[in-house]
mmCIF file of C-alpha atoms in Angstrom:
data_model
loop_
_atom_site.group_PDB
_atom_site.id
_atom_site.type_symbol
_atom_site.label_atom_id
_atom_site.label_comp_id
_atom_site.label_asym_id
_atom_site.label_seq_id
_atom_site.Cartn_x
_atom_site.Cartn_y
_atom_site.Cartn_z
ATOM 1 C CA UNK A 78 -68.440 52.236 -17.359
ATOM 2 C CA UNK A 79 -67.737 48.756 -15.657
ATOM 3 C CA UNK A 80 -70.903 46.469 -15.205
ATOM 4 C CA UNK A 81 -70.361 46.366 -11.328
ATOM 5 C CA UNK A 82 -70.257 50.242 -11.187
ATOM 6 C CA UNK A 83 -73.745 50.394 -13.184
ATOM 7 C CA UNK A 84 -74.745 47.453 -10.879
ATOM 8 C CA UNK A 85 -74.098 49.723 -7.863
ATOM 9 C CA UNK A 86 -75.685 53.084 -9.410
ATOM 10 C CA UNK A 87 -78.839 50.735 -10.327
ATOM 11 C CA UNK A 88 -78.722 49.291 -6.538
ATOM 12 C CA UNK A 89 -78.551 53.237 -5.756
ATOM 13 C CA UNK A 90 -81.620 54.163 -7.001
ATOM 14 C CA UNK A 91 -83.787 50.298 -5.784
ATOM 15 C CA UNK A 92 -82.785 51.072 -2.611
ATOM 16 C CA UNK A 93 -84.315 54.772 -2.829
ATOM 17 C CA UNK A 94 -86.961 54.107 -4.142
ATOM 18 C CA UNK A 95 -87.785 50.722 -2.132
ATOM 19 C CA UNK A 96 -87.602 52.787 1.104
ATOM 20 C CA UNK A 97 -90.035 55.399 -0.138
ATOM 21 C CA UNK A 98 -92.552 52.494 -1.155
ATOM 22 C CA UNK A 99 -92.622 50.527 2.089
ATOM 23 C CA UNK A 100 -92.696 54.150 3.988
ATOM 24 C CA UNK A 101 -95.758 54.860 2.063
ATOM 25 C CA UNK A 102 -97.353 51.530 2.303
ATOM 26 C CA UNK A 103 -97.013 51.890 6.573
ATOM 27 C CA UNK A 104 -98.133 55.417 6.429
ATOM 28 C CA UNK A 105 -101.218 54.642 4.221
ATOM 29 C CA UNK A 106 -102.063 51.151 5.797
ATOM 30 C CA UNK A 107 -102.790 53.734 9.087
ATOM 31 C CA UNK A 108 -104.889 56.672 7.396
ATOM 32 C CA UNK A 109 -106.974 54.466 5.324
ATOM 33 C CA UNK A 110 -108.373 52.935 8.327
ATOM 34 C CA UNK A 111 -106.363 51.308 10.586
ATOM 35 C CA UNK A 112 -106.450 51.591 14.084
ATOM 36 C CA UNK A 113 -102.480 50.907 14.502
ATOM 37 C CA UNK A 114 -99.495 50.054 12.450
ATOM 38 C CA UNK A 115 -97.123 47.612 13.718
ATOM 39 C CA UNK A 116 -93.364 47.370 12.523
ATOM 40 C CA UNK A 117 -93.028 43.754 13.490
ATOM 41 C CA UNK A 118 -93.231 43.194 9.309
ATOM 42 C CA UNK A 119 -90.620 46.060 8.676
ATOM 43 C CA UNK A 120 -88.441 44.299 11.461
ATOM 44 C CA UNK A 121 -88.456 41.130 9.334
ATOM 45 C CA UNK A 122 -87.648 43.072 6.233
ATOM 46 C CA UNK A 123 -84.908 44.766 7.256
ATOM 47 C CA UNK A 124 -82.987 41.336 8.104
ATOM 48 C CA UNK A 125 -82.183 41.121 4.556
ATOM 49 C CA UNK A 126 -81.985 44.718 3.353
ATOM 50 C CA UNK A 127 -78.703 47.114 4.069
ATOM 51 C CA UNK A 128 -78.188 48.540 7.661
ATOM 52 C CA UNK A 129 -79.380 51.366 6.953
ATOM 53 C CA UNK A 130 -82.899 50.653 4.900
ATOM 54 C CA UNK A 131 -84.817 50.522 8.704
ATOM 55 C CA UNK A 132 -83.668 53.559 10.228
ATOM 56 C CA UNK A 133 -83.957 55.507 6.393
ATOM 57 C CA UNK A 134 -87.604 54.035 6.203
ATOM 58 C CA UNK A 135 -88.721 54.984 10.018
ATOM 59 C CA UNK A 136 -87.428 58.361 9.578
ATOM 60 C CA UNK A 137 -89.483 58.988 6.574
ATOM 61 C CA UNK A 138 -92.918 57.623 8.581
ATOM 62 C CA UNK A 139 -92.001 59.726 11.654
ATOM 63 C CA UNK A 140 -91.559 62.923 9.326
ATOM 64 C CA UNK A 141 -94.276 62.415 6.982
ATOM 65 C CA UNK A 142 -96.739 64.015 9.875
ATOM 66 C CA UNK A 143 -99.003 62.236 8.875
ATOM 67 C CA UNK A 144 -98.734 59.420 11.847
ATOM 68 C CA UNK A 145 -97.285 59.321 15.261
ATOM 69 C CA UNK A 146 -95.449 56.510 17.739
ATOM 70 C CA UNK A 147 -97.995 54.816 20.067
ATOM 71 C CA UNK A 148 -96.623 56.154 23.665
ATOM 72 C CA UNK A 149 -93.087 55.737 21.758
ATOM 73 C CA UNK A 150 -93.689 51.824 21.102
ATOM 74 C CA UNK A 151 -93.318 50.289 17.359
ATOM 75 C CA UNK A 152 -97.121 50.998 17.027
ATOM 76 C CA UNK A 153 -97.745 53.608 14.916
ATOM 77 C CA UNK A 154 -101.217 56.296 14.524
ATOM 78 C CA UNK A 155 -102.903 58.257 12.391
ATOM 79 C CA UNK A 156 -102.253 61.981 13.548
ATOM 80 C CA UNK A 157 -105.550 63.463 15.214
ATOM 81 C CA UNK A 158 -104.587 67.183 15.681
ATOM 82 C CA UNK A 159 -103.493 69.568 13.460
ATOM 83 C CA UNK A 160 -100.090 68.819 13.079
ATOM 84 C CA UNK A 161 -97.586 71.694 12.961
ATOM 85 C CA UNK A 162 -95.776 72.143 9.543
ATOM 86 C CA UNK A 163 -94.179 68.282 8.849
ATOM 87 C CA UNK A 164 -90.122 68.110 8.042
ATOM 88 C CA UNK A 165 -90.660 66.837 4.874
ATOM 89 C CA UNK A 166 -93.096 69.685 3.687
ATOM 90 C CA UNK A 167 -90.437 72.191 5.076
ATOM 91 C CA UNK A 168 -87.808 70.222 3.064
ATOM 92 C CA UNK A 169 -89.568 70.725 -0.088
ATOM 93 C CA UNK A 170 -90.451 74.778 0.593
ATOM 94 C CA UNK A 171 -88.030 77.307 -1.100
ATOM 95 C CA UNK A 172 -86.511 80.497 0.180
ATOM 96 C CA UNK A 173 -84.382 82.184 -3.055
ATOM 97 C CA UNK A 174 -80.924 83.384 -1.818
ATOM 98 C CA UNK A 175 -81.689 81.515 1.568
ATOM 99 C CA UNK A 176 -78.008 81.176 2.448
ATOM 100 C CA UNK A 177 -77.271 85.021 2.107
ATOM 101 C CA UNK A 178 -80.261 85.858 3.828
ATOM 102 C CA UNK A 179 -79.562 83.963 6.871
ATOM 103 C CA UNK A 180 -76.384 85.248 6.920
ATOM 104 C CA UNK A 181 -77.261 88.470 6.621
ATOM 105 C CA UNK A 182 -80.078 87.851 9.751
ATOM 106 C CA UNK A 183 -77.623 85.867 12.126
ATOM 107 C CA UNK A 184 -75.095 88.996 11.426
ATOM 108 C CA UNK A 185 -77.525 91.612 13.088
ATOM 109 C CA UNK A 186 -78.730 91.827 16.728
ATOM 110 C CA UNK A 187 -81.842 89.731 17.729
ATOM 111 C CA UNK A 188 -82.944 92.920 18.972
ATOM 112 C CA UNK A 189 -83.505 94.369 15.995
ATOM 113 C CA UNK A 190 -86.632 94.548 14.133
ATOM 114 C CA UNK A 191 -86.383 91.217 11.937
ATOM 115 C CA UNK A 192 -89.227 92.645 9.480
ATOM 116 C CA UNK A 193 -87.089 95.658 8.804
ATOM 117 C CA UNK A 194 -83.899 93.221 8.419
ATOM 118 C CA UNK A 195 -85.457 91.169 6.030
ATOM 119 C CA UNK A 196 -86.968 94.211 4.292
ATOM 120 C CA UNK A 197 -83.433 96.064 4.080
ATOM 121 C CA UNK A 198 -82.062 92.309 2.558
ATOM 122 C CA UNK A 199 -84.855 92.371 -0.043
ATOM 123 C CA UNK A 200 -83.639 95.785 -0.845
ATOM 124 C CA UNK A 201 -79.838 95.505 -0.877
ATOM 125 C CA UNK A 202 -79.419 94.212 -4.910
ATOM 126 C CA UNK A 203 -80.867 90.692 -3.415
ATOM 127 C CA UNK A 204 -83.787 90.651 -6.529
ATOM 128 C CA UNK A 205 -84.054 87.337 -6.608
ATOM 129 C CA UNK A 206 -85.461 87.170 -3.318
ATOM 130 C CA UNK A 207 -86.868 90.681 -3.386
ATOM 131 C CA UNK A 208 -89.266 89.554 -5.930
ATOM 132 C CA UNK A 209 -90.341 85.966 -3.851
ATOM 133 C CA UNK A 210 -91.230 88.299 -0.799
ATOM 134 C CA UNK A 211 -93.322 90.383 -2.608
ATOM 135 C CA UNK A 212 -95.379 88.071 -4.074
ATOM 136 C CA UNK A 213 -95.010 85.458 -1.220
ATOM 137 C CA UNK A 214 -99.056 85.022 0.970
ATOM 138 C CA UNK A 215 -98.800 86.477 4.680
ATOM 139 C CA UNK A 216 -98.937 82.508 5.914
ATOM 140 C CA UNK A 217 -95.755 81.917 4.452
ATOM 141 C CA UNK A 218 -94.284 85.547 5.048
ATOM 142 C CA UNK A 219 -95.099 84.317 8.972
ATOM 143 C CA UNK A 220 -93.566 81.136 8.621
ATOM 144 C CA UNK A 221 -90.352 82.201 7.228
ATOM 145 C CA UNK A 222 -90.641 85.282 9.922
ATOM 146 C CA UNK A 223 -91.230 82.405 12.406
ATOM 147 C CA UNK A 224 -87.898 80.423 11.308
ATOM 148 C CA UNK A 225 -85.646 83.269 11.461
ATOM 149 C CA UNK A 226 -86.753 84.516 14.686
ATOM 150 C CA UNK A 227 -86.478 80.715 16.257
ATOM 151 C CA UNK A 228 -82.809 80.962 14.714
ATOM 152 C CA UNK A 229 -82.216 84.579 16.299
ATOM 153 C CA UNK A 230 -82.960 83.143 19.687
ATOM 154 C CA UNK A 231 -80.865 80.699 19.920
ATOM 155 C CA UNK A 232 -78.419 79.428 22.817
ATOM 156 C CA UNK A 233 -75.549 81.839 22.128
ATOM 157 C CA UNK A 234 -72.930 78.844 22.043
ATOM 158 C CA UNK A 235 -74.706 78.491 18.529
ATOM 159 C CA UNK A 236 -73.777 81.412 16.751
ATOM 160 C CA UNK A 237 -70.095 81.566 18.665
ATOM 161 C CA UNK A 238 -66.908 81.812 16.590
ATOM 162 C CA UNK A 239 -66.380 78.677 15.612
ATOM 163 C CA UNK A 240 -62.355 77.128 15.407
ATOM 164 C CA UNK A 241 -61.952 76.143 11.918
ATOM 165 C CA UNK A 242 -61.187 72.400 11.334
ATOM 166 C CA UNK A 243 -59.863 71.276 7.990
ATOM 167 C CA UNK A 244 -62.419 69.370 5.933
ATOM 168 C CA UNK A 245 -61.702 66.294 3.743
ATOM 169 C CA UNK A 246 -62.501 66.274 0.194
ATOM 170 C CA UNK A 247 -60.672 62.851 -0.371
ATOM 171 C CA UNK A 248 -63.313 61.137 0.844
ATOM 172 C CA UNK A 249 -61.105 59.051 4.104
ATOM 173 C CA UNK A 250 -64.290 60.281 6.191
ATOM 174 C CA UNK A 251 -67.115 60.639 4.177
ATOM 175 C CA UNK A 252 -67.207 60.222 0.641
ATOM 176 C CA UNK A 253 -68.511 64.216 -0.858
ATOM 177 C CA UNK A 254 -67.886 65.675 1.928
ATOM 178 C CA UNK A 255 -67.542 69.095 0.301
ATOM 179 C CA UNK A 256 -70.842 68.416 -1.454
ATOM 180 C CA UNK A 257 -72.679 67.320 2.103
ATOM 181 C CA UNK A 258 -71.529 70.928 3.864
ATOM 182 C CA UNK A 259 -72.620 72.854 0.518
ATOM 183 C CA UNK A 260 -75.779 71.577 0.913
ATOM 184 C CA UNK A 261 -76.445 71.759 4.395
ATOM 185 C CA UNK A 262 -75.534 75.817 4.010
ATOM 186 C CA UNK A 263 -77.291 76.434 1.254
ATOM 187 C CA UNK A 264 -80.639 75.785 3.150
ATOM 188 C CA UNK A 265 -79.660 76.570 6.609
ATOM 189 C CA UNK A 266 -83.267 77.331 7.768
ATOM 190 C CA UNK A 267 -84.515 73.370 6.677
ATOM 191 C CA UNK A 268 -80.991 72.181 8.571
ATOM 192 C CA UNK A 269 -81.728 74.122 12.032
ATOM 193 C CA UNK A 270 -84.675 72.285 12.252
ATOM 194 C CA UNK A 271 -82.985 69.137 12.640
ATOM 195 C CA UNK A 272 -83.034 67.899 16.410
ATOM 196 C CA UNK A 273 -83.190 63.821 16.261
ATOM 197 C CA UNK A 274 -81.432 61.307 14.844
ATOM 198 C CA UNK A 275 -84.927 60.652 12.903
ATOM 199 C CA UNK A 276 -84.802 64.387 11.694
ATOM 200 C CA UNK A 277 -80.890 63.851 9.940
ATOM 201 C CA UNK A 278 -81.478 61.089 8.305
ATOM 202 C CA UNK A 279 -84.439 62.952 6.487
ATOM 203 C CA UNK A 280 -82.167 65.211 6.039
ATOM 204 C CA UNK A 281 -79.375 62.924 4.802
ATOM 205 C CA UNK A 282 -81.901 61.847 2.413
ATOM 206 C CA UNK A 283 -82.670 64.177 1.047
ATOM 207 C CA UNK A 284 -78.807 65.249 0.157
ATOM 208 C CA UNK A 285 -79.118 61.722 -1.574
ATOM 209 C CA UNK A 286 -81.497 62.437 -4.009
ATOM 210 C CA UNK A 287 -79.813 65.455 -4.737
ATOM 211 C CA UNK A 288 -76.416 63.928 -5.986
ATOM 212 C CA UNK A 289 -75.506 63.058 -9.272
ATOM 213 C CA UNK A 290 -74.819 58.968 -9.562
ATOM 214 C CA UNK A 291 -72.643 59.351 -12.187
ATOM 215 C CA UNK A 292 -70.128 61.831 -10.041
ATOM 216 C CA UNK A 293 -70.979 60.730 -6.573
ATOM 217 C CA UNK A 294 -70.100 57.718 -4.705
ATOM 218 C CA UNK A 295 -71.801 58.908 -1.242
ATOM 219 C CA UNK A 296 -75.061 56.898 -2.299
ATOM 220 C CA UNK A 297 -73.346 53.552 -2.883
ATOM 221 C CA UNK A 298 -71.331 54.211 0.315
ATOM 222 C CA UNK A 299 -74.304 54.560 2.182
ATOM 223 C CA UNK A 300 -75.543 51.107 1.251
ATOM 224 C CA UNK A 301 -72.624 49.177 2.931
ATOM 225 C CA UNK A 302 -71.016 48.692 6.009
ATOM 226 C CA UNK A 303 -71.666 46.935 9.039
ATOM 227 C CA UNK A 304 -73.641 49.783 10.812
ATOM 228 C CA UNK A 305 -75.681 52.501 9.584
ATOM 229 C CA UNK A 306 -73.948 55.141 8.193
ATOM 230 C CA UNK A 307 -75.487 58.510 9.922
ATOM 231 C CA UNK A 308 -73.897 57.806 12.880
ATOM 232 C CA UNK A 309 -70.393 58.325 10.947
ATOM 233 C CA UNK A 310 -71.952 61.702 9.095
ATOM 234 C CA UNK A 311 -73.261 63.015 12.526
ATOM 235 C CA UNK A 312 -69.238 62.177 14.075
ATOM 236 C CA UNK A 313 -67.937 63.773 11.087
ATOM 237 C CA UNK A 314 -70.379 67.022 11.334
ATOM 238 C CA UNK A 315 -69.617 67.223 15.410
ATOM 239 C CA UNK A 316 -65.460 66.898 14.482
ATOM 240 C CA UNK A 317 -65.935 69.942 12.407
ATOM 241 C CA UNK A 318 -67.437 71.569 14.867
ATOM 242 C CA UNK A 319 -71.290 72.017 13.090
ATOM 243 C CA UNK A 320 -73.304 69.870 14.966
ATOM 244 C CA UNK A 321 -73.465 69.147 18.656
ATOM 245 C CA UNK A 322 -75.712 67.317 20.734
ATOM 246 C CA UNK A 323 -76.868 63.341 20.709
ATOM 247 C CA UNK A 324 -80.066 63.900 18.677
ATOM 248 C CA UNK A 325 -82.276 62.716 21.843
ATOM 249 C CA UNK A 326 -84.899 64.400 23.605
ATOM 250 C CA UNK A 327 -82.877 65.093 26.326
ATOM 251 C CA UNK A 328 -79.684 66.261 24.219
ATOM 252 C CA UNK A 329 -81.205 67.301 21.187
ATOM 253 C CA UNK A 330 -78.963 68.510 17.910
ATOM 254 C CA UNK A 331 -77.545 71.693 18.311
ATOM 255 C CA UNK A 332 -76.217 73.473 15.049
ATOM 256 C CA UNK A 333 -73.681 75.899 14.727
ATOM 257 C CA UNK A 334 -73.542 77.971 11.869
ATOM 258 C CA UNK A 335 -70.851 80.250 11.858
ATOM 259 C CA UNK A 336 -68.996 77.200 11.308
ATOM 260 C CA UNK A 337 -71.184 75.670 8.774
ATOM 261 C CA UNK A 338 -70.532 78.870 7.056
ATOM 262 C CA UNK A 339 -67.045 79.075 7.543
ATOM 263 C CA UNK A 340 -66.477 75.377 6.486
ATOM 264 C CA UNK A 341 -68.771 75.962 3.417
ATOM 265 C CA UNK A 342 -66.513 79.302 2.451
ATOM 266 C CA UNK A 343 -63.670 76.820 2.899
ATOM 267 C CA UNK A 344 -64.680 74.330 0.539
ATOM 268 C CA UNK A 345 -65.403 77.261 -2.047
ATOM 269 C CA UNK A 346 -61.771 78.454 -1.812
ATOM 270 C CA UNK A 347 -60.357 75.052 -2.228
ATOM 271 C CA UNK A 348 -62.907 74.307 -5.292
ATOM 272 C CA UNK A 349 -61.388 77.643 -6.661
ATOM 273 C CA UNK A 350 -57.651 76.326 -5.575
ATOM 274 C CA UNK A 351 -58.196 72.905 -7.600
ATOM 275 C CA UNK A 352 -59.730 74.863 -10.700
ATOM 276 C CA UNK A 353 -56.430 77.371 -10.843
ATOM 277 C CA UNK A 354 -54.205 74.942 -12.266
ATOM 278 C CA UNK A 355 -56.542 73.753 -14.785
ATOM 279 C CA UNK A 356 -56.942 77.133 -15.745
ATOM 280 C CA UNK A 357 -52.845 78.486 -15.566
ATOM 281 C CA UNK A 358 -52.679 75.224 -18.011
ATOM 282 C CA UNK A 359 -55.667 76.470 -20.205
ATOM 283 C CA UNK A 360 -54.364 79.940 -20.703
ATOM 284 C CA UNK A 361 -50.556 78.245 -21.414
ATOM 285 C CA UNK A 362 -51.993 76.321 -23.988
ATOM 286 C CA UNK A 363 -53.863 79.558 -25.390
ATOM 287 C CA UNK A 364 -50.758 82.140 -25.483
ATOM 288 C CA UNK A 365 -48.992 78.896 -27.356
ATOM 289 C CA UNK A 366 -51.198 78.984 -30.312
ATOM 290 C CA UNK A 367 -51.371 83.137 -30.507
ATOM 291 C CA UNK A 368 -47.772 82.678 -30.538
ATOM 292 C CA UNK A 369 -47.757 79.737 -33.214
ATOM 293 C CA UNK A 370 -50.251 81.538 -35.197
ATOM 294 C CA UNK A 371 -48.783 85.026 -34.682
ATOM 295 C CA UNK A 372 -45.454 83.670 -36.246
ATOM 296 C CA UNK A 373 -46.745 81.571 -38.696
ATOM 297 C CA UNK A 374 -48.300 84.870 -39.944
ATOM 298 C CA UNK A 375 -45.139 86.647 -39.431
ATOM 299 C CA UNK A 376 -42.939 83.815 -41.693
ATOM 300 C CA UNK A 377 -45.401 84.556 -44.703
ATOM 301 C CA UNK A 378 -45.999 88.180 -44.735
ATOM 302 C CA UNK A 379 -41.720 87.346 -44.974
ATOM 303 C CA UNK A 380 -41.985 85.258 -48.006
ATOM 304 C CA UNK A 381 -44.222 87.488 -49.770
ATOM 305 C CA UNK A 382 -42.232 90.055 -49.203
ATOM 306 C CA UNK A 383 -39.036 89.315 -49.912
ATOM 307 C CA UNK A 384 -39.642 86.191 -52.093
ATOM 308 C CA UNK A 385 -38.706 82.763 -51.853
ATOM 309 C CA UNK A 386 -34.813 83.117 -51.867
ATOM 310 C CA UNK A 387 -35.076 84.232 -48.926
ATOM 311 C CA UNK A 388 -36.979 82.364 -46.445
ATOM 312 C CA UNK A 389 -34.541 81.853 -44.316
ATOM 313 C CA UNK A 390 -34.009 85.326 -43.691
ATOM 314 C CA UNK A 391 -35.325 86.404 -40.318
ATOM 315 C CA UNK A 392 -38.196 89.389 -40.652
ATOM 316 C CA UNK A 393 -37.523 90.939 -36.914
#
C-alpha cells in the first residue's frame, strides 16, 4: 500500500471522527447549561476543513434530538418537549430480515390488516425475524407497526412501477454506487424517513462508517471537491429514479421503492454476472487437474502392469 493511499484512509477516519467531536461539543455546550449555541465558531472552522465537514457536522446536531434551531437562525436550544423518536436513535434500531419484510408489506393492500401481514411474514419460514417479534416489548412492536403503516400510506406515485435506469458500478458517478443502493434497501424503513437535506446526509453517514477503507474509495471521495458531495448522491439517487423531491419543507424527499428494489435486485444480478467468470475459470482449472491426476494414475497402473518395456504403450 502506497504512503499517500494510507495518508488518505488515515484522513478518512480524522475527518469522521473530528465531525462527531465538534457535533458533540455544540450539542453538550447547550444541555449542560447554556441558554443558546451559536455556530459563528463552527463557521470559522469550516474555512479550513473540506466542503463538506459543515453541512456533515450540522446534520448530526439537528438529528441528535437533543437540540433545536432558534426560529431557524444559527442559534441553537436545548429541546424542551418530549421529542419524538430522534433519526439517529432510529438509525441505530434493528429490524432482522427488514428488507423482505417491507417487501412483503408494500406488496399487499394498505387495506389489509398490517398486524395479520406482519404476523403471516413472521410465519412464512422468516425465523429470523419470527423470533425478534416475539420477544420484541409492545413499545417497539408499535413503533415498527407505526413505520410500516406511515409507508402503506403513502402518495401512490411512491410505490408506482418504477422505469429501470442502468446503475454504474465504475464509479463515473459515484464511487460504490452498488454498495450505496444495497444499503439504502437493506433498511428501507430508516431510509423513508429521510425528508431534508439534513436527514441524507445522516444518512450518508452513516453508509460511511459502514464501508470498508481498505475496499472503498467513497470516503476519500467524499472529502474533496469543490462543493459538498450530497448534492451529487441526491442527483444520482433522483436519475435512477429513487428519490424525488428537493429535501425542503415545502418539497420534501420523496422515496420510491419499487425502484430502490428493483435497482438493488439489479446490482445483485450483475455481482452474480462478474462472479461467473471467476467461477467458469475456477471449475476449468479443477476438471484440469482431475484430468492430470486421472491420467497420471492411468500411465502407472500401465507400467505396473505391463512393465517397463512398455511405457510407451497406450493403456485405452
Amino acid at each position: 500500500m502506497s504512503s499517500s493511499t494510507t495518508a488518505a484512509k488515515n484522513d478518512a477516519v480524522a475527518y469522521e471522527i473530528n465531525v462527531a467531536k465538534t457535533a458533540n461539543q455544540l450539542i453538550d455546550h447547550v444541555v449542560s447549561g447554556s441558554r443558546f449555541a451559536f455556530e459563528t465558531n463552527l463557521v470559522w472552522k469550516a474555512t479550513v476543513k473540506p466542503c463538506s465537514w459543515y453541512n456533515d457536522v450540522v446534520s448530526l446536531v439537528e438529528t441528535s434530538g437533543q437540540v433545536e434551531r432558534v426560529n431557524q437562525t444559527k442559534a441553537w436550544k436545548q429541546v424542551t418537549s418530549s421529542p419524538p423518536r430522534s433519526f439517529s436513535a432510529l438509525s441505530t434500531s434493528s429490524v432482522p430480515q427488514e428488507e423482505a419484510l417491507v417487501r412483503h408489506v408494500v406488496g399487499h393492500s394498505a387495506k389489509d390488516d398490517l398486524v395479520v401481514c406482519v404476523d403471516a411474514f413472521a410465519s412464512n419460514c422468516n425465523r429470523a425475524f419470527q423470533q425478534w417479534w416475539c420477544h420484541a416489548d409492545g413499545n417497539t412492536r408499535q413503533d415498527l407497526l407505526k413505520d410500516l403503516q406511515a409507508l402503506n400510506q403513502q402518495d401512490d406515485r411512491r410505490l408506482e412501477q418504477p422505469t429501470l435506469l442502468d446503475f454504474n458500478d465504475s464509479g463515473d458517478d459515484i464511487p460504490d454506487e452498488s454498495s450505496l443502493i444495497r444499503f439504502l434497501a437493506r433498511t428501507p424503513l430508516y431510509t423513508t424517513q429521510v425528508a431534508t437535506r439534513t436527514e441524507l446526509r445522516a444518512l450518508l453517514r452513516e453508509f460511511r462508517l459502514s464501508l470498508d477503507l481498505s475496499t472503498s474509495t467513497f470516503r476519500q471521495w467524499w472529502l474533496t471537491g469543490l462543493h459538498p458531495r450530497e448534492k451529487e448522491v441526491q442527483t444520482r439517487l433522483q436519475a435512477l429514479g429513487i428519490l424525488s423531491g428537493d429535501g425542503t419543507l415545502k418539497d420534501p424527499f420523496r422515496w420510491n421503492l419499487l425502484a430502490l428494489f428493483a435497482q438493488s435486485e439489479r446490482v445483485e444480478t450483475n455481482s452474480q454476472v462478474v462472479a461467473d467468470p471467476v467461477d467458469r475459470a475456477s471449475d476449468m482449472v479443477e476438471a484440469y487437474e482431475e484430468d492430470v491426476a486421472r491420467t497420471a494414475a492411468s500411465f502407472i497402473h500401465c507400467i505396473n502392469t505391463l512393465g517397463r518395456g512398455h511405457i510407451g504403450v497406450p493403456c485405452d
